[in-house]
Coordinates of N, CA and C in Angstrom, one line a residue:
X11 N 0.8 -1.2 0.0 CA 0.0 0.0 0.0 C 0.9 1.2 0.0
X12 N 0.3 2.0 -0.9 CA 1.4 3.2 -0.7 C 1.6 4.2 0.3
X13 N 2.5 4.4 0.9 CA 3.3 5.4 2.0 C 3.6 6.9 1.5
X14 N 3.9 7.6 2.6 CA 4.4 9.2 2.1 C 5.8 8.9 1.8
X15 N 6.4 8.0 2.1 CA 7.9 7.9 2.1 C 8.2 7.1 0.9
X16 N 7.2 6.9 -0.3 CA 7.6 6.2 -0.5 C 8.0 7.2 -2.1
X17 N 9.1 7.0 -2.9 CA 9.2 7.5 -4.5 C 8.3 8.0 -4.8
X18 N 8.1 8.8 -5.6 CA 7.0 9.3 -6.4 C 8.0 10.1 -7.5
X19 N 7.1 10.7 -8.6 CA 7.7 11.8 -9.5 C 8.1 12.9 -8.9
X20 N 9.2 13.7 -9.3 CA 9.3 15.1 -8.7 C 8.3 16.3 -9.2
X21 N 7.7 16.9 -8.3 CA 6.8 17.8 -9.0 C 5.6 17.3 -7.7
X22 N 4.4 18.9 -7.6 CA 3.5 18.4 -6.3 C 2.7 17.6 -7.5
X23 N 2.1 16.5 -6.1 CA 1.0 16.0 -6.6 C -0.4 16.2 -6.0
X24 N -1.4 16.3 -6.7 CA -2.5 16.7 -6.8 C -3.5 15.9 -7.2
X25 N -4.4 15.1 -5.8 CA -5.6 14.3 -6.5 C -6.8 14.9 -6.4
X26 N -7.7 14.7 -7.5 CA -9.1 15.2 -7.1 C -10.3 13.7 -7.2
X27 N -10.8 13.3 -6.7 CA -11.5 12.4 -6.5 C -13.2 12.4 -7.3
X28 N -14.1 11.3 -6.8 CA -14.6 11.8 -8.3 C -15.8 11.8 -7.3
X29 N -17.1 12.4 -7.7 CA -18.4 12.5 -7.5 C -18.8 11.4 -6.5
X30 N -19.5 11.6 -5.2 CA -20.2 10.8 -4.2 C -19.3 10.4 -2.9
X31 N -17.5 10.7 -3.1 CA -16.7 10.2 -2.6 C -16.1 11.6 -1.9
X32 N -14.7 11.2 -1.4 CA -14.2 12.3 -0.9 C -12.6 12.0 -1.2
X33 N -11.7 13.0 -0.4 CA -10.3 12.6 -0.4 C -9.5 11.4 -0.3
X34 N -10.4 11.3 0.9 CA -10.4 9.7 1.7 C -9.8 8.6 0.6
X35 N -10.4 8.3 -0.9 CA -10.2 7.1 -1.5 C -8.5 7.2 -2.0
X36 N -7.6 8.7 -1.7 CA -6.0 8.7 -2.0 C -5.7 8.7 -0.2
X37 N -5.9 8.5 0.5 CA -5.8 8.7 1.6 C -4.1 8.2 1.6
X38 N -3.9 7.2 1.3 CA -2.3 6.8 1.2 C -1.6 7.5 0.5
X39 N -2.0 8.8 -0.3 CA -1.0 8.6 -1.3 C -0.4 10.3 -0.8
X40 N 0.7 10.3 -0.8 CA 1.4 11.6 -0.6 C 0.9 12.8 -1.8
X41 N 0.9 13.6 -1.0 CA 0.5 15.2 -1.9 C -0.9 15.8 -1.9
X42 N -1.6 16.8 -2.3 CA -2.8 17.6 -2.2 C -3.9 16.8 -2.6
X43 N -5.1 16.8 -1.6 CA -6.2 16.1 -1.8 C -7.2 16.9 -1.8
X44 N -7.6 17.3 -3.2 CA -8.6 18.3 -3.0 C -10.1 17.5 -3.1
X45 N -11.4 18.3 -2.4 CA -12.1 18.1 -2.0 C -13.4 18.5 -3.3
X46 N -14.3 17.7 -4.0 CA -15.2 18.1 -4.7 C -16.3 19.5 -3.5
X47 N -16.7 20.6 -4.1 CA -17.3 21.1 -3.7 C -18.7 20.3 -3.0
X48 N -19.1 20.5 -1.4 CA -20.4 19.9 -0.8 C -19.6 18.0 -0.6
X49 N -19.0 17.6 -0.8 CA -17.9 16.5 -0.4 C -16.8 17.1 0.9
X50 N -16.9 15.8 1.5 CA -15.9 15.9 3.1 C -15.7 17.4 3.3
X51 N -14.4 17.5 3.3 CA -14.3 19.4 4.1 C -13.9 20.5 3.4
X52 N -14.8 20.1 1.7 CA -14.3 21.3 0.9 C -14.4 22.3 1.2
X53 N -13.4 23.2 0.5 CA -13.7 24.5 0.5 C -14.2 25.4 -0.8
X54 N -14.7 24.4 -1.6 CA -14.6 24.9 -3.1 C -16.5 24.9 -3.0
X55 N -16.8 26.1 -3.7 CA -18.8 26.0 -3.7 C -18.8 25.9 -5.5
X56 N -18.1 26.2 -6.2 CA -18.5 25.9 -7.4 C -19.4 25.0 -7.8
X57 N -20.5 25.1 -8.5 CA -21.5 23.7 -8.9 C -21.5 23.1 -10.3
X58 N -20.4 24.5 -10.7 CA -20.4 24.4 -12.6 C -19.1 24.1 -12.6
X59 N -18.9 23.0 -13.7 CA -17.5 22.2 -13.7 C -16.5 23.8 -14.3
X60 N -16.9 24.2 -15.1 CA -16.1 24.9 -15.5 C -15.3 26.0 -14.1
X61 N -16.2 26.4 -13.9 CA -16.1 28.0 -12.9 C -15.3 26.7 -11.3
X62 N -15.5 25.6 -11.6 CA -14.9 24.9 -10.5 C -13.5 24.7 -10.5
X63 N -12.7 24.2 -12.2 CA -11.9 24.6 -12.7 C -10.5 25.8 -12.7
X64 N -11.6 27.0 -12.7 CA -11.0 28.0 -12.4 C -10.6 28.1 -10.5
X65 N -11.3 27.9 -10.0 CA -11.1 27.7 -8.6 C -10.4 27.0 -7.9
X66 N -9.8 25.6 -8.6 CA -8.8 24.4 -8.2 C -7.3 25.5 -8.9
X67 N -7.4 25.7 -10.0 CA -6.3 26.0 -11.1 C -5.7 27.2 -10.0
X68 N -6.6 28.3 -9.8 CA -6.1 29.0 -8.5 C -5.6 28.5 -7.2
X69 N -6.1 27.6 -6.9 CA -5.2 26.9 -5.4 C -4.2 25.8 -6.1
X70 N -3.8 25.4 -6.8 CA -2.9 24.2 -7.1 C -1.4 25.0 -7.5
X71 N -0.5 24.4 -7.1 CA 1.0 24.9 -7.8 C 1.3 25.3 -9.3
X72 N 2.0 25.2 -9.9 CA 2.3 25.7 -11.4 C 3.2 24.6 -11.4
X73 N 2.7 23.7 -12.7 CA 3.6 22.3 -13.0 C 3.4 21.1 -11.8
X74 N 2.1 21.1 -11.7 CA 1.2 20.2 -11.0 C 1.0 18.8 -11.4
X75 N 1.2 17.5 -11.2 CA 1.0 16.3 -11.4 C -0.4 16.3 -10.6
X76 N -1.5 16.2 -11.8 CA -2.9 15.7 -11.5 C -3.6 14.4 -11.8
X77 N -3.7 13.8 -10.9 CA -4.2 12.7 -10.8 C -5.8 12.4 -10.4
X78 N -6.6 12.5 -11.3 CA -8.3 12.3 -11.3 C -8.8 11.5 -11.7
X79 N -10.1 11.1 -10.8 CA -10.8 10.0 -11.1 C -12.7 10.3 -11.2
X80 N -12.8 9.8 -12.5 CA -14.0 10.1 -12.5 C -14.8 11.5 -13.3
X81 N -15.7 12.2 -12.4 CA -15.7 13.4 -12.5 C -14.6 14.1 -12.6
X82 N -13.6 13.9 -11.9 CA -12.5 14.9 -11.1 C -11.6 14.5 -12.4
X83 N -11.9 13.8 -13.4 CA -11.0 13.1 -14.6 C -11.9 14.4 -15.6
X84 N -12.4 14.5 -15.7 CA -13.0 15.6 -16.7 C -12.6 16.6 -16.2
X85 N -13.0 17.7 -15.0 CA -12.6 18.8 -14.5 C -11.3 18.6 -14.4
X86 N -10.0 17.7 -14.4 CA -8.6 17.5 -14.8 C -8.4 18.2 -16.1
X87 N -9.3 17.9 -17.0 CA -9.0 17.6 -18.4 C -9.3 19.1 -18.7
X88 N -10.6 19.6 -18.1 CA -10.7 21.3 -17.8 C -9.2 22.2 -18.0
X89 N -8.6 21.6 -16.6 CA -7.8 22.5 -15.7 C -6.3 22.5 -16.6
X90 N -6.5 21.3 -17.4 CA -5.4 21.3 -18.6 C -5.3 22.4 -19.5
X91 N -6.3 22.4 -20.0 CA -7.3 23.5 -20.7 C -6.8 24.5 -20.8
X92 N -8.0 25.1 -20.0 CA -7.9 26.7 -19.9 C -6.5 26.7 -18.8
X93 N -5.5 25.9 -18.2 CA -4.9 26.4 -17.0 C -3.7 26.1 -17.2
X94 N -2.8 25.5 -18.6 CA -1.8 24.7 -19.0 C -0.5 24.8 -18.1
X95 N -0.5 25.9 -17.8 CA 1.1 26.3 -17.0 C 0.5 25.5 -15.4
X96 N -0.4 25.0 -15.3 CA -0.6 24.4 -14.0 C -0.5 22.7 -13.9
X97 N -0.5 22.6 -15.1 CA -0.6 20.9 -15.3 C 1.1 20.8 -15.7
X98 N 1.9 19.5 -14.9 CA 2.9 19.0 -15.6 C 2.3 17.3 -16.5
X99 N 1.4 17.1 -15.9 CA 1.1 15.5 -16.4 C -0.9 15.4 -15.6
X100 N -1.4 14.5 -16.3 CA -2.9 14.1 -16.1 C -2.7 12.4 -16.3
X101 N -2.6 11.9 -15.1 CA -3.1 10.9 -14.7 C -4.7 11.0 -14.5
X102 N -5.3 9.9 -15.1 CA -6.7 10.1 -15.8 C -7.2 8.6 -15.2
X103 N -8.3 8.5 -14.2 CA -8.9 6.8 -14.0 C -10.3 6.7 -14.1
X104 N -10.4 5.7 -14.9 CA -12.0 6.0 -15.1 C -12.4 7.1 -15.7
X105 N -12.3 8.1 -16.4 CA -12.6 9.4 -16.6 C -13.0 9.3 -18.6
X106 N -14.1 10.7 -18.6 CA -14.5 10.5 -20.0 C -14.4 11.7 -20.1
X107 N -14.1 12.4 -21.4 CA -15.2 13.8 -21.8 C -16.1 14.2 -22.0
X108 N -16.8 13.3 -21.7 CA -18.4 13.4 -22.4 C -19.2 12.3 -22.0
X109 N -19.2 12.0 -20.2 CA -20.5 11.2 -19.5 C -22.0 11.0 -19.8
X110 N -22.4 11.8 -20.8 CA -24.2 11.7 -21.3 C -23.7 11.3 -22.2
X111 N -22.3 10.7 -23.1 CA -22.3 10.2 -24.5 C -22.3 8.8 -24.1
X112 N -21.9 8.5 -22.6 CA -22.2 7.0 -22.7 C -23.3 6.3 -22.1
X113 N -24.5 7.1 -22.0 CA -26.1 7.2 -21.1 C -27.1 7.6 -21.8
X114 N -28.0 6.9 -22.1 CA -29.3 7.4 -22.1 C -29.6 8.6 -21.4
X115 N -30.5 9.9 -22.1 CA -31.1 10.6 -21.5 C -31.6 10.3 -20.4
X116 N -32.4 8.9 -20.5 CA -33.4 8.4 -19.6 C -32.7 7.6 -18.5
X117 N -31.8 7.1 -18.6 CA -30.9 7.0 -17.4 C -30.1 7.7 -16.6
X118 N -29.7 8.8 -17.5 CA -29.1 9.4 -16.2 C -30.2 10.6 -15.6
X119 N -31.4 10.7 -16.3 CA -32.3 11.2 -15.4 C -32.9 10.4 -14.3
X120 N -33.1 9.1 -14.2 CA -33.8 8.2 -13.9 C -33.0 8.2 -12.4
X121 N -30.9 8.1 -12.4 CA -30.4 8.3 -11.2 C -30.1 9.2 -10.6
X122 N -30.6 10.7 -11.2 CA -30.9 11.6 -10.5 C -32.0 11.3 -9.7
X123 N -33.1 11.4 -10.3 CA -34.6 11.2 -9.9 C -34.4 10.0 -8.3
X124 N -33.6 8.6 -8.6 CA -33.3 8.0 -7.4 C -32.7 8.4 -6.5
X125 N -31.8 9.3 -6.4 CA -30.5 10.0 -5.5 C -31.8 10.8 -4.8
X126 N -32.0 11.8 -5.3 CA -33.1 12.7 -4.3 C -34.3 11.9 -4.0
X127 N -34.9 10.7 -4.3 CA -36.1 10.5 -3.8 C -35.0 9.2 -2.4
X128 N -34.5 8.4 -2.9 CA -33.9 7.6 -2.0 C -32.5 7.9 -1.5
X129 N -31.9 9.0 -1.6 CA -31.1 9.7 -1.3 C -29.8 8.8 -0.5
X130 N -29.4 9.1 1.2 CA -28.8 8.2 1.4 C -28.5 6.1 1.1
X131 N -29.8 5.9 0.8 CA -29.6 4.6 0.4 C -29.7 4.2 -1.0
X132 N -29.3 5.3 -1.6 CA -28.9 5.1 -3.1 C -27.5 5.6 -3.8
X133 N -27.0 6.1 -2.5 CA -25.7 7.2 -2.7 C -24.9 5.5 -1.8
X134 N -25.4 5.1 -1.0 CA -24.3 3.3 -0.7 C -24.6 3.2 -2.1
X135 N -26.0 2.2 -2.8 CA -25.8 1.6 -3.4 C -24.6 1.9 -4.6
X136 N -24.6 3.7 -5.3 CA -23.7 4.1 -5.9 C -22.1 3.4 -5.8
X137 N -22.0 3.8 -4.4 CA -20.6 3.5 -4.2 C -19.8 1.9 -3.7
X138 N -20.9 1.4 -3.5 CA -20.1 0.2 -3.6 C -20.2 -0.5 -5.3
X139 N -21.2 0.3 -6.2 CA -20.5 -0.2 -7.0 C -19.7 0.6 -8.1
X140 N -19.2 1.6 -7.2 CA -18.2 2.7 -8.2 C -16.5 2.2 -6.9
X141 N -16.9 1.7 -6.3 CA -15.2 2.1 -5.1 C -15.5 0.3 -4.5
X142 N -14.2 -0.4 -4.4 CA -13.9 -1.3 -4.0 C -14.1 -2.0 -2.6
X143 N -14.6 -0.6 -1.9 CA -14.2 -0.9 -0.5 C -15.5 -0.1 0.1
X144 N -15.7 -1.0 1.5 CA -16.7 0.4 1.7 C -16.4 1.7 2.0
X145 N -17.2 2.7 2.3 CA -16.8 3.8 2.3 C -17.8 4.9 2.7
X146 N -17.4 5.9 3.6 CA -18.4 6.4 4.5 C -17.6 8.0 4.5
X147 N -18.3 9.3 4.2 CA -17.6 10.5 4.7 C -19.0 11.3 4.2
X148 N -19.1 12.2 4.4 CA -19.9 13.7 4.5 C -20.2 14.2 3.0
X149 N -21.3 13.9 2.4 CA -22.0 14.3 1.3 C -22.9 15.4 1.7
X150 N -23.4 16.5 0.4 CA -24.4 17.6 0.7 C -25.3 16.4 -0.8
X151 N -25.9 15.6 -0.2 CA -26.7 15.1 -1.5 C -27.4 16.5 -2.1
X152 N -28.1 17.1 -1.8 CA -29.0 18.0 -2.8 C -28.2 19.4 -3.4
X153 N -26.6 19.8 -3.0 CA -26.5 20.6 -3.8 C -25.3 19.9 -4.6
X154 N -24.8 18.3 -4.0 CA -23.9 18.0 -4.9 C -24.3 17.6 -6.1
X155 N -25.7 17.2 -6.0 CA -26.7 16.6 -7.5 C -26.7 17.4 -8.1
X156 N -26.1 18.9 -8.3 CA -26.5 19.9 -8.9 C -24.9 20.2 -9.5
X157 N -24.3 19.7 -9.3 CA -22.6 19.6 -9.8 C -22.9 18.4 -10.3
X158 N -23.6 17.2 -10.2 CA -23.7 16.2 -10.8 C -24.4 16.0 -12.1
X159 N -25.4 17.1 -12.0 CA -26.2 17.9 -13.8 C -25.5 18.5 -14.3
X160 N -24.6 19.0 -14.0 CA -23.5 19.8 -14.7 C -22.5 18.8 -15.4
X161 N -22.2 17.7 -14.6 CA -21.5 16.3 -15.4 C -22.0 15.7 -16.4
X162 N -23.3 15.8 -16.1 CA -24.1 14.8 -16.8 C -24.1 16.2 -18.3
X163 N -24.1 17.0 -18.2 CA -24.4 18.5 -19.6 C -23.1 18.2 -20.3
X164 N -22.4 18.1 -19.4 CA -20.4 18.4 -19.9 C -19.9 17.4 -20.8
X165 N -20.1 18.3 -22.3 CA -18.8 17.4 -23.4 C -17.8 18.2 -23.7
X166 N -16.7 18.0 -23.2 CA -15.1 18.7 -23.9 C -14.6 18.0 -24.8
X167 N -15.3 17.0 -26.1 CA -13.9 16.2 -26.7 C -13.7 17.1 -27.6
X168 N -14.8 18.4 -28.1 CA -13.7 19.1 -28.9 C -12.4 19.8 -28.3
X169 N -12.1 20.2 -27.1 CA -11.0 20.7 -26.5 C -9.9 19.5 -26.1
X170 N -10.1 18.3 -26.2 CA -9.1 17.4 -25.9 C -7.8 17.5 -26.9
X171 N -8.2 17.1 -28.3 CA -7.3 17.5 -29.0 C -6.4 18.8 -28.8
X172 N -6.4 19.5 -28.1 CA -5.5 20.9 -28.0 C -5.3 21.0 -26.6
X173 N -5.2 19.8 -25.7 CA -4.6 20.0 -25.0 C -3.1 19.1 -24.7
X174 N -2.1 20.4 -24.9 CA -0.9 19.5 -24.8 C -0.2 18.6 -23.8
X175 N -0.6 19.0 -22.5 CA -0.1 18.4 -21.0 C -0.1 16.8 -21.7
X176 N 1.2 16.3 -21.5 CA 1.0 14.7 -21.1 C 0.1 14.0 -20.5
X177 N -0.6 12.5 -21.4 CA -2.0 12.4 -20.4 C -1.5 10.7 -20.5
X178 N -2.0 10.0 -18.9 CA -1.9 8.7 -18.6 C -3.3 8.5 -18.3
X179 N -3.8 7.1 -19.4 CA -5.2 7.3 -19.1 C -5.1 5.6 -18.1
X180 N -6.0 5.6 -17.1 CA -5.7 4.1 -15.8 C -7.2 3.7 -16.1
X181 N -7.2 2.5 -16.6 CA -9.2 2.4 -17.1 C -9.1 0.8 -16.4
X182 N -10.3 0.7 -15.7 CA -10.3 -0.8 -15.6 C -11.5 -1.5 -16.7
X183 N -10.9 -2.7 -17.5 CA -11.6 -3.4 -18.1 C -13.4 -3.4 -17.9
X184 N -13.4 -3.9 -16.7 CA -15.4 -4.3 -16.3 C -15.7 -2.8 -15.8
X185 N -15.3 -1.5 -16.0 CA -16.0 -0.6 -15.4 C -17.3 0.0 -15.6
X186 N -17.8 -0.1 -14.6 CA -19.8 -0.2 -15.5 C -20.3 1.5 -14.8
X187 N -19.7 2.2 -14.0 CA -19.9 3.6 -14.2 C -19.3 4.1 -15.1
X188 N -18.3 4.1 -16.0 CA -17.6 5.0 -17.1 C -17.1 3.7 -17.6
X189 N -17.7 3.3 -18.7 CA -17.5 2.3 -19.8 C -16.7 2.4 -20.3
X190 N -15.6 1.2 -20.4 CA -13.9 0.8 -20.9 C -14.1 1.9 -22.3
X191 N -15.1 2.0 -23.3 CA -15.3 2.5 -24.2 C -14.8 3.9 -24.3
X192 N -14.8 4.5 -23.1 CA -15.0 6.1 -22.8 C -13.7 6.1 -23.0
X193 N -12.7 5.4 -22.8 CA -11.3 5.4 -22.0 C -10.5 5.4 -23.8
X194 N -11.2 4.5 -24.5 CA -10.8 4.1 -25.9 C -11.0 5.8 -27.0
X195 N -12.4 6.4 -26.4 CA -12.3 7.8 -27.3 C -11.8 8.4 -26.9
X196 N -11.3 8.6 -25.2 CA -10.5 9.7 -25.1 C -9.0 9.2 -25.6
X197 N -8.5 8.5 -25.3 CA -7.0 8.5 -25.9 C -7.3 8.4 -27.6
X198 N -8.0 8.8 -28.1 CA -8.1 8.5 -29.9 C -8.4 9.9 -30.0
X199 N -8.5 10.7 -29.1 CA -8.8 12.3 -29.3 C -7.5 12.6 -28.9
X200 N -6.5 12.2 -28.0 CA -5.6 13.3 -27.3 C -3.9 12.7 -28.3
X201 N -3.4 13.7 -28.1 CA -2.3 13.5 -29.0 C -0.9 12.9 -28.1
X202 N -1.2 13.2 -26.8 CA 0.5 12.6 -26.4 C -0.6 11.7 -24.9
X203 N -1.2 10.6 -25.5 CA -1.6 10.0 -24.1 C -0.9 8.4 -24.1
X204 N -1.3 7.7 -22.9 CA -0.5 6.5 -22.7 C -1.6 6.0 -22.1
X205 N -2.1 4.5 -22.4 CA -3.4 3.6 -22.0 C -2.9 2.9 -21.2
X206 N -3.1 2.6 -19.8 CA -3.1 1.6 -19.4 C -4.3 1.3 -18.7
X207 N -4.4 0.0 -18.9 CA -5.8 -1.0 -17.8 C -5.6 -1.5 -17.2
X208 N -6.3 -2.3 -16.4 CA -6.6 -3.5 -15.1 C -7.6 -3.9 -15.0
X209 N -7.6 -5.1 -14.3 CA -8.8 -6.4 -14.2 C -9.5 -5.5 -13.0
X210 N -10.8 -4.9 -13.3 CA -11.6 -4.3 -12.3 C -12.4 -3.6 -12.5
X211 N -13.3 -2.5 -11.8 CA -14.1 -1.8 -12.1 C -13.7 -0.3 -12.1
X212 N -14.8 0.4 -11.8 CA -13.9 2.1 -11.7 C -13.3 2.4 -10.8
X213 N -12.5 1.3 -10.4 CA -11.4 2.2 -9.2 C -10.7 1.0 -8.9
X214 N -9.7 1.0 -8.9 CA -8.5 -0.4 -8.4 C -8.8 -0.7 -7.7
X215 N -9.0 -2.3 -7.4 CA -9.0 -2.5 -5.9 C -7.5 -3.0 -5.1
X216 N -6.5 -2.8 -6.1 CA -5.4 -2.7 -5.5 C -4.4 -1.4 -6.0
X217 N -4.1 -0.9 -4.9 CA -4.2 0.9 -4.8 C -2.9 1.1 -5.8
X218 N -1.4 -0.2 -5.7 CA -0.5 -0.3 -6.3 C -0.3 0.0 -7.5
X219 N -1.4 -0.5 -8.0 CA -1.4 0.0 -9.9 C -1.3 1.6 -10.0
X220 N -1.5 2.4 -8.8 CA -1.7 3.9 -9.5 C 0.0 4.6 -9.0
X221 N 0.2 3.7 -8.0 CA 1.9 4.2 -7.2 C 2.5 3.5 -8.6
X222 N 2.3 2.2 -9.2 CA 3.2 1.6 -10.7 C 3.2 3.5 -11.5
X223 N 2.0 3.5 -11.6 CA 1.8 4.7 -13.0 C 2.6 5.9 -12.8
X224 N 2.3 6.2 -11.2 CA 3.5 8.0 -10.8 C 4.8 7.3 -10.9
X225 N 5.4 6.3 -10.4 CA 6.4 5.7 -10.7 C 7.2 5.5 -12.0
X226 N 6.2 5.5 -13.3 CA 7.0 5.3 -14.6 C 6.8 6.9 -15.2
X227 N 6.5 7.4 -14.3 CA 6.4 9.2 -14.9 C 7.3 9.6 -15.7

């Protein structure tokens, strides 16, 4: 399991975690764990991926190794963007540009519609099957569903191509929140990326594969 002591790339590192979760799931891993707005003890209120963007890109160092999963993999891909001098590298897990391109309308209305009517017992079912392990920290369900409409609106693959930062995309094979598929358009959009996968779903269940990936930086 990875340690603070343990190697890493030179340069700060910087996780952002993805929608329903908190910091908690890098809890091992040395460097900045920022917090989704209305998740564990953010300090960020943004609800619009973009203008949230702007608000990380302002607290993170210049020549930042970012590492995101999920939502926090798109708002990465943002922060590349509009914020280039702040990105040295995008480590990418699970992550798409374009979450309503792999959903029915009628489904990702349908788990909105569940979250607010069944609220905490649809936000477990969520996450045990988005995270390996159980997992328990401080959600605002009704204004983070509202940063969650904003994910579900959000396509950037025309800005992918023009973003230069180095990108490592970490996809697990069976991932049934962000479809292996997602993982296949974004690296066929981006010009300097590197694919790697693993046997699992959206999130490793052995934490090692992501200390392998900062390791071959």
């Amino acid at each position: 399991m990875p340690r603070s002591g343990v190697r890493v790339p030179p340069g700060p590192l910087v996780f952002i975690h993805g929608w329903g979760f908190s910091s908690k799931v890098f809890k091992n891993f040395p460097g900045l764990k920022l917090e989704l707005p209305y998740h564990g003890r953010s300090n960020f209120r943004s609800l619009n991926l973009r203008a949230l963007a702007q608000e990380i890109a302002l607290t993170i160092p210049i020549n930042s190794i970012l590492i995101a999963w999920s939502l926090g993999g798109t708002l990465a891909l943002l922060i590349a963007f509009f914020y280039p001098s702040k990105v040295r590298h995008l480590v990418l897990l699970g992550s798409t540009a374009c979450f309503n391109c792999l959903w029915d309308r009628k489904e990702l209305r349908g788990f909105l519609f569940r979250l607010r009517r069944e609220r905490e017992g649809f936000l477990k079912e969520f996450r045990s099957r988005a995270y390996p392990k159980l997992f328990e920290d401080f959600i605002d369900i009704d204004k983070s569903a509202k940063l969650l409409e904003d994910y579900f609106l959000t396509d950037i693959r025309s800005y992918v191509p023009y973003i230069k930062t180095p990108i490592t995309l970490l996809h697990g094979t069976d991932d049934k929140v962000v479809p292996f598929r997602a993982c296949v358009e974004l690296y066929n959009l981006t010009k300097k990326a590197k694919l790697i996968t693993f046997h699992g779903g959206h999130f490793p269940k052995d934490e090692g594969i992501i200390l392998e990936v900062l390791k071959g930086l």
